[in-house]
């Protein structure tokens, strides 16, 4: 695209970045704690976590709206240091959109170009391009107050994209929209990102949103980066209990590490599962409800791992049936494709629950 | 049609760490924050200097004057600082004026409260349209010329004014109350009533009426629902309004000058007298300091009781 | 609006309801009747004030023929314009410094900024009188300031209390302004000045104008401080009228009063309209 964009450097690189906020009474709060991350060029990268986990502060530090207490932030290899936001090659879509209410849509979109003294002749074409990109062509002369939430969101997007930033930062941009519009915008955003080929850094607390759109997800908790991986890897092979629990529903089976590739469940069963934890440390084995299968007691195939239990609850969801199965040392949730009533287990049935070892993952206790 | 990314030109903005360093030095962020704080301070500096010069220093002079020496010719000289002026505050004449100011201000405040509370309550239960209109109706006297509004009563209370004539016509006896303490209290109430209505309205309007419904649901009568729910919740407004009426009444000068004649002076009038006629700067300053202290205490009470703005 | 529905319980029923209504009506009569009577009698064709003797515009003509009134109007206008302009600039800067920055000594400044609003005007007047007495010597050193003429003293003291009123109004507006708006401007390559001029200022403008109108109103209405600092022959209208009406009721004073009252009411209405208009614009969003 231009000279500063090249393959040698990742789009964004954070090294040892921390942010501590001090208040006047002298107490310090660590919002971001020693975060290292590398975002590749053209990647759709999500920072995911519950509110207060430091994801927005991280984004604001990349934008320059907040300065790190320690660490280094580089964009395409260039150290950002104390550089103010107006001198950084990034643009932001704010959670509240932050559209200027006294300017028309076109003026809003053209603001960044005007500030950078892009010649009038070029400006017009760029504004038109950006407004068309978000399909707001007919609204160019309206004021932001005359637009719906979804339309404002599009304008905010166009206002950022028109500058062709090296990196686009999005702070929960869909948070204020209703569910249906949110789903629609997720698809559009992803398509848009492919079309313009700009690196997106996307902050959200909605795990489904992150999984749908991202190339990679970084899960944050209490200011720390817990795991960075593709959506599939995050879902299938979480490394910590928090990540497993935060992304979708899951079951935890308490266990102890018995060697490089073996764990012992709380009931004494041995399970071949690779883990990086020291022998003897307490861990949990996580298995997603839909990876579990319920069989009549003793009818499970031999190549699957099994646990015996008794059905305690049966919930019919239309497209699925969820069984709550009590094992003597814990409770499991099993999600099966819906079957006809005659083929279902009933409350009180003795059953065997099975899963394939590759669908289980070892997480920190 | 690629647009160049903005690149840094030398000499603009705070220092930038160049790409060689592995990790930015901790503490630079603090420095940037300090630089921003400096900017804020510089932005406020002209205002600070102005207020220092033309408000804080004058205040200091008044305090200094209250301890200063008065020469025979009536000049106040900033030497031989003493407490003579404060000793004079115990004089009968000062105490008389002080007590009169106090009770007039208290009576005016109470009357304002009695008049304003039902009105504020009524306004806050109207539909938004009517409510806004009535508020404008209160705001106009609130901000329009105080002097002239007070003078309007003088026209009514004059010996052949409408109120006087009406009193005599009905047979209520002598309607001439001009130049009495009643006239001064009437003027204070008239002048400062909007100061009571607006904070009361603000407090009552904020009340969650579902609480009243809840109380009614629990078999409270209308009156006891008011006494147990509405009144306690509106108390911040009562306190704010009372202070806003009491403070200016206590130091009033214009109202007694127009409606009280020479007899019914308040502390404000006494201060003016000391400066402009008696030429006694120290005593005038000492009384000013006392009035100021009363005002500050009242304001602190207000902020302590949870008030946020005036 | 569930609140509006629930309010029906707040409204007393029956007799007390009529009492409340009558009371409110009575208070409004109390507010406006004296003003109305004053207006009516300013058109009274009589030297005595109490009796209606027919309609005349004579007192208004007399008003415009009176040289003293004319010159004091000029003093008022000059003082008002200068003090408002200075107070708006300083008050807005002060509001920005308090609302958008964190710095050492801020709390103290905030408190001092509130004081001129709540200080009794007699105290303020005494402060200014004493100050100009004592500081006249070294204030004269400042070029362009000549304290002999009361005008400078009037302007300087009016600014001292008007700064506070302006900054309170502007601050209220700033506090309602989404701070991410300024961040967005910075993110879109605007430097601090550009962000202020292009984004912040247009949006706080209603507050700035409202504050200015307030400053104009207060400056025109001030009697006490002005009568302490103005020089003989250089009194503003309010002080001149105060002197006249202390002497007693006269039809000429009535007409001056009506003019002053009309001016101040017009200003109040203007500032209310402006604040309302910008308020509804916010609600739309």
mmCIF file of N, CA and C in Angstrom, chain B residues 224-288:
data_model
loop_
_atom_site.group_PDB
_atom_site.id
_atom_site.type_symbol
_atom_site.label_atom_id
_atom_site.label_comp_id
_atom_site.label_asym_id
_atom_site.label_seq_id
_atom_site.Cartn_x
_atom_site.Cartn_y
_atom_site.Cartn_z
ATOM 1 N N UNK B 224 -49.316 11.175 55.131
ATOM 2 C CA UNK B 224 -48.179 10.498 55.752
ATOM 3 C C UNK B 224 -47.198 10.007 54.683
ATOM 4 N N UNK B 225 -47.696 9.719 53.470
ATOM 5 C CA UNK B 225 -46.771 9.384 52.378
ATOM 6 C C UNK B 225 -45.870 10.581 52.087
ATOM 7 N N UNK B 226 -46.469 11.758 52.135
ATOM 8 C CA UNK B 226 -45.681 12.956 51.904
ATOM 9 C C UNK B 226 -44.640 13.127 53.019
ATOM 10 N N UNK B 227 -45.121 12.991 54.253
ATOM 11 C CA UNK B 227 -44.256 13.283 55.396
ATOM 12 C C UNK B 227 -43.121 12.245 55.499
ATOM 13 N N UNK B 228 -43.432 10.976 55.164
ATOM 14 C CA UNK B 228 -42.457 9.926 55.366
ATOM 15 C C UNK B 228 -41.564 9.715 54.151
ATOM 16 N N UNK B 229 -42.034 10.108 52.965
ATOM 17 C CA UNK B 229 -41.253 9.821 51.756
ATOM 18 C C UNK B 229 -40.785 11.101 51.051
ATOM 19 N N UNK B 230 -41.751 11.942 50.681
ATOM 20 C CA UNK B 230 -41.404 13.086 49.839
ATOM 21 C C UNK B 230 -40.549 14.098 50.607
ATOM 22 N N UNK B 231 -41.008 14.456 51.795
ATOM 23 C CA UNK B 231 -40.298 15.490 52.563
ATOM 24 C C UNK B 231 -38.843 15.108 52.832
ATOM 25 N N UNK B 232 -38.551 13.905 53.361
ATOM 26 C CA UNK B 232 -37.134 13.565 53.595
ATOM 27 C C UNK B 232 -36.305 13.594 52.317
ATOM 28 N N UNK B 233 -36.910 13.136 51.206
ATOM 29 C CA UNK B 233 -36.143 13.094 49.959
ATOM 30 C C UNK B 233 -35.902 14.485 49.391
ATOM 31 N N UNK B 234 -36.757 15.438 49.762
ATOM 32 C CA UNK B 234 -36.592 16.783 49.201
ATOM 33 C C UNK B 234 -35.737 17.650 50.108
ATOM 34 N N UNK B 235 -35.255 17.091 51.211
ATOM 35 C CA UNK B 235 -34.523 17.896 52.183
ATOM 36 C C UNK B 235 -33.281 18.589 51.614
ATOM 37 N N UNK B 236 -32.511 17.947 50.725
ATOM 38 C CA UNK B 236 -31.367 18.680 50.152
ATOM 39 C C UNK B 236 -31.799 19.987 49.493
ATOM 40 N N UNK B 237 -32.944 19.954 48.810
ATOM 41 C CA UNK B 237 -33.461 21.166 48.180
ATOM 42 C C UNK B 237 -33.853 22.203 49.212
ATOM 43 N N UNK B 238 -34.432 21.743 50.334
ATOM 44 C CA UNK B 238 -34.833 22.664 51.399
ATOM 45 C C UNK B 238 -33.595 23.366 51.954
ATOM 46 N N UNK B 239 -32.549 22.573 52.186
ATOM 47 C CA UNK B 239 -31.316 23.157 52.741
ATOM 48 C C UNK B 239 -30.700 24.143 51.751
ATOM 49 N N UNK B 240 -30.593 23.708 50.492
ATOM 50 C CA UNK B 240 -29.982 24.576 49.476
ATOM 51 C C UNK B 240 -30.757 25.876 49.351
ATOM 52 N N UNK B 241 -32.074 25.770 49.224
ATOM 53 C CA UNK B 241 -32.903 26.955 49.062
ATOM 54 C C UNK B 241 -32.798 27.878 50.268
ATOM 55 N N UNK B 242 -32.800 27.289 51.467
ATOM 56 C CA UNK B 242 -32.736 28.108 52.677
ATOM 57 C C UNK B 242 -31.433 28.903 52.720
ATOM 58 N N UNK B 243 -30.346 28.245 52.352
ATOM 59 C CA UNK B 243 -29.060 28.948 52.370
ATOM 60 C C UNK B 243 -29.051 30.055 51.323
ATOM 61 N N UNK B 244 -29.596 29.728 50.141
ATOM 62 C CA UNK B 244 -29.592 30.721 49.062
ATOM 63 C C UNK B 244 -30.438 31.936 49.413
ATOM 64 N N UNK B 245 -31.448 31.769 50.256
ATOM 65 C CA UNK B 245 -32.255 32.923 50.677
ATOM 66 C C UNK B 245 -31.618 33.597 51.883
ATOM 67 N N UNK B 246 -31.155 32.781 52.831
ATOM 68 C CA UNK B 246 -30.651 33.334 54.083
ATOM 69 C C UNK B 246 -29.409 34.198 53.870
ATOM 70 N N UNK B 247 -28.446 33.698 53.092
ATOM 71 C CA UNK B 247 -27.165 34.408 52.962
ATOM 72 C C UNK B 247 -27.332 35.823 52.408
ATOM 73 N N UNK B 248 -27.999 35.997 51.249
ATOM 74 C CA UNK B 248 -28.127 37.382 50.756
ATOM 75 C C UNK B 248 -29.032 38.234 51.634
ATOM 76 N N UNK B 249 -30.033 37.621 52.293
ATOM 77 C CA UNK B 249 -30.901 38.414 53.167
ATOM 78 C C UNK B 249 -30.101 38.969 54.334
ATOM 79 N N UNK B 250 -29.222 38.129 54.871
ATOM 80 C CA UNK B 250 -28.445 38.506 56.042
ATOM 81 C C UNK B 250 -27.567 39.720 55.750
ATOM 82 N N UNK B 251 -27.023 39.776 54.545
ATOM 83 C CA UNK B 251 -26.149 40.905 54.206
ATOM 84 C C UNK B 251 -26.820 41.920 53.302
ATOM 85 N N UNK B 252 -28.159 41.955 53.302
ATOM 86 C CA UNK B 252 -28.878 42.778 52.332
ATOM 87 C C UNK B 252 -28.592 44.269 52.524
ATOM 88 N N UNK B 253 -28.571 44.937 51.410
ATOM 89 C CA UNK B 253 -28.345 46.374 51.446
ATOM 90 C C UNK B 253 -29.401 47.112 50.621
ATOM 91 N N UNK B 254 -29.655 46.619 49.389
ATOM 92 C CA UNK B 254 -30.563 47.312 48.487
ATOM 93 C C UNK B 254 -31.991 47.320 49.038
ATOM 94 N N UNK B 255 -32.465 46.170 49.498
ATOM 95 C CA UNK B 255 -33.851 46.072 49.957
ATOM 96 C C UNK B 255 -34.140 47.016 51.125
ATOM 97 N N UNK B 256 -33.361 46.982 52.215
ATOM 98 C CA UNK B 256 -33.654 47.938 53.298
ATOM 99 C C UNK B 256 -33.479 49.385 52.850
ATOM 100 N N UNK B 257 -32.552 49.628 51.917
ATOM 101 C CA UNK B 257 -32.354 51.006 51.469
ATOM 102 C C UNK B 257 -33.599 51.530 50.779
ATOM 103 N N UNK B 258 -34.298 50.665 50.046
ATOM 104 C CA UNK B 258 -35.457 51.137 49.287
ATOM 105 C C UNK B 258 -36.746 51.034 50.098
ATOM 106 N N UNK B 259 -36.907 49.937 50.836
ATOM 107 C CA UNK B 259 -38.174 49.712 51.523
ATOM 108 C C UNK B 259 -38.108 49.996 53.026
ATOM 109 N N UNK B 260 -36.905 50.106 53.575
ATOM 110 C CA UNK B 260 -36.789 50.262 55.027
ATOM 111 C C UNK B 260 -36.455 51.662 55.471
ATOM 112 N N UNK B 261 -36.223 52.542 54.505
ATOM 113 C CA UNK B 261 -35.837 53.884 54.893
ATOM 114 C C UNK B 261 -34.533 53.846 55.659
ATOM 115 N N UNK B 262 -34.352 54.771 56.555
ATOM 116 C CA UNK B 262 -33.104 54.799 57.299
ATOM 117 C C UNK B 262 -33.178 53.984 58.587
ATOM 118 N N UNK B 263 -34.433 53.642 58.998
ATOM 119 C CA UNK B 263 -34.587 53.039 60.308
ATOM 120 C C UNK B 263 -34.231 51.558 60.322
ATOM 121 N N UNK B 264 -34.578 50.888 59.251
ATOM 122 C CA UNK B 264 -34.545 49.433 59.311
ATOM 123 C C UNK B 264 -33.332 48.847 58.610
ATOM 124 N N UNK B 265 -32.169 49.442 58.846
ATOM 125 C CA UNK B 265 -30.963 48.965 58.187
ATOM 126 C C UNK B 265 -30.568 47.575 58.651
ATOM 127 N N UNK B 266 -29.954 46.825 57.751
ATOM 128 C CA UNK B 266 -29.425 45.503 58.106
ATOM 129 C C UNK B 266 -27.906 45.587 58.081
ATOM 130 N N UNK B 267 -27.245 44.455 58.249
ATOM 131 C CA UNK B 267 -25.787 44.475 58.315
ATOM 132 C C UNK B 267 -25.171 45.074 57.056
ATOM 133 N N UNK B 268 -25.778 44.756 55.911
ATOM 134 C CA UNK B 268 -25.275 45.313 54.659
ATOM 135 C C UNK B 268 -25.300 46.826 54.703
ATOM 136 N N UNK B 269 -26.433 47.363 55.157
ATOM 137 C CA UNK B 269 -26.557 48.816 55.236
ATOM 138 C C UNK B 269 -25.528 49.378 56.214
ATOM 139 N N UNK B 270 -25.310 48.645 57.305
ATOM 140 C CA UNK B 270 -24.371 49.114 58.318
ATOM 141 C C UNK B 270 -22.956 49.195 57.743
ATOM 142 N N UNK B 271 -22.588 48.194 56.960
ATOM 143 C CA UNK B 271 -21.257 48.198 56.338
ATOM 144 C C UNK B 271 -21.112 49.414 55.421
ATOM 145 N N UNK B 272 -22.121 49.632 54.589
ATOM 146 C CA UNK B 272 -22.078 50.757 53.660
ATOM 147 C C UNK B 272 -21.932 52.057 54.425
ATOM 148 N N UNK B 273 -22.722 52.161 55.505
ATOM 149 C CA UNK B 273 -22.684 53.357 56.347
ATOM 150 C C UNK B 273 -21.272 53.591 56.864
ATOM 151 N N UNK B 274 -20.640 52.553 57.357
ATOM 152 C CA UNK B 274 -19.307 52.676 57.924
ATOM 153 C C UNK B 274 -18.305 53.176 56.882
ATOM 154 N N UNK B 275 -18.460 52.695 55.655
ATOM 155 C CA UNK B 275 -17.482 53.078 54.629
ATOM 156 C C UNK B 275 -17.773 54.433 54.026
ATOM 157 N N UNK B 276 -19.047 54.686 53.722
ATOM 158 C CA UNK B 276 -19.356 55.873 52.941
ATOM 159 C C UNK B 276 -19.678 57.095 53.791
ATOM 160 N N UNK B 277 -20.217 56.887 55.015
ATOM 161 C CA UNK B 277 -20.540 58.066 55.830
ATOM 162 C C UNK B 277 -19.647 58.175 57.050
ATOM 163 N N UNK B 278 -19.607 57.127 57.856
ATOM 164 C CA UNK B 278 -18.851 57.226 59.109
ATOM 165 C C UNK B 278 -17.349 57.193 58.874
ATOM 166 N N UNK B 279 -16.963 56.795 57.692
ATOM 167 C CA UNK B 279 -15.550 56.683 57.356
ATOM 168 C C UNK B 279 -14.782 55.894 58.416
ATOM 169 N N UNK B 280 -15.350 54.742 58.747
ATOM 170 C CA UNK B 280 -14.674 53.869 59.688
ATOM 171 C C UNK B 280 -14.377 52.541 58.997
ATOM 172 N N UNK B 281 -13.271 52.509 58.246
ATOM 173 C CA UNK B 281 -12.886 51.328 57.486
ATOM 174 C C UNK B 281 -12.727 50.082 58.326
ATOM 175 N N UNK B 282 -12.024 50.151 59.462
ATOM 176 C CA UNK B 282 -11.814 48.940 60.254
ATOM 177 C C UNK B 282 -13.118 48.298 60.709
ATOM 178 N N UNK B 283 -14.051 49.095 61.232
ATOM 179 C CA UNK B 283 -15.302 48.483 61.704
ATOM 180 C C UNK B 283 -16.087 47.916 60.526
ATOM 181 N N UNK B 284 -16.189 48.702 59.441
ATOM 182 C CA UNK B 284 -16.884 48.202 58.253
ATOM 183 C C UNK B 284 -16.283 46.900 57.776
ATOM 184 N N UNK B 285 -14.949 46.826 57.775
ATOM 185 C CA UNK B 285 -14.281 45.606 57.315
ATOM 186 C C UNK B 285 -14.549 44.445 58.259
ATOM 187 N N UNK B 286 -14.513 44.747 59.584
ATOM 188 C CA UNK B 286 -14.746 43.679 60.551
ATOM 189 C C UNK B 286 -16.136 43.086 60.361
ATOM 190 N N UNK B 287 -17.149 43.949 60.170
ATOM 191 C CA UNK B 287 -18.501 43.433 59.944
ATOM 192 C C UNK B 287 -18.543 42.621 58.649
ATOM 193 N N UNK B 288 -17.857 43.102 57.602
ATOM 194 C CA UNK B 288 -17.816 42.362 56.336
ATOM 195 C C UNK B 288 -17.230 40.978 56.542
#
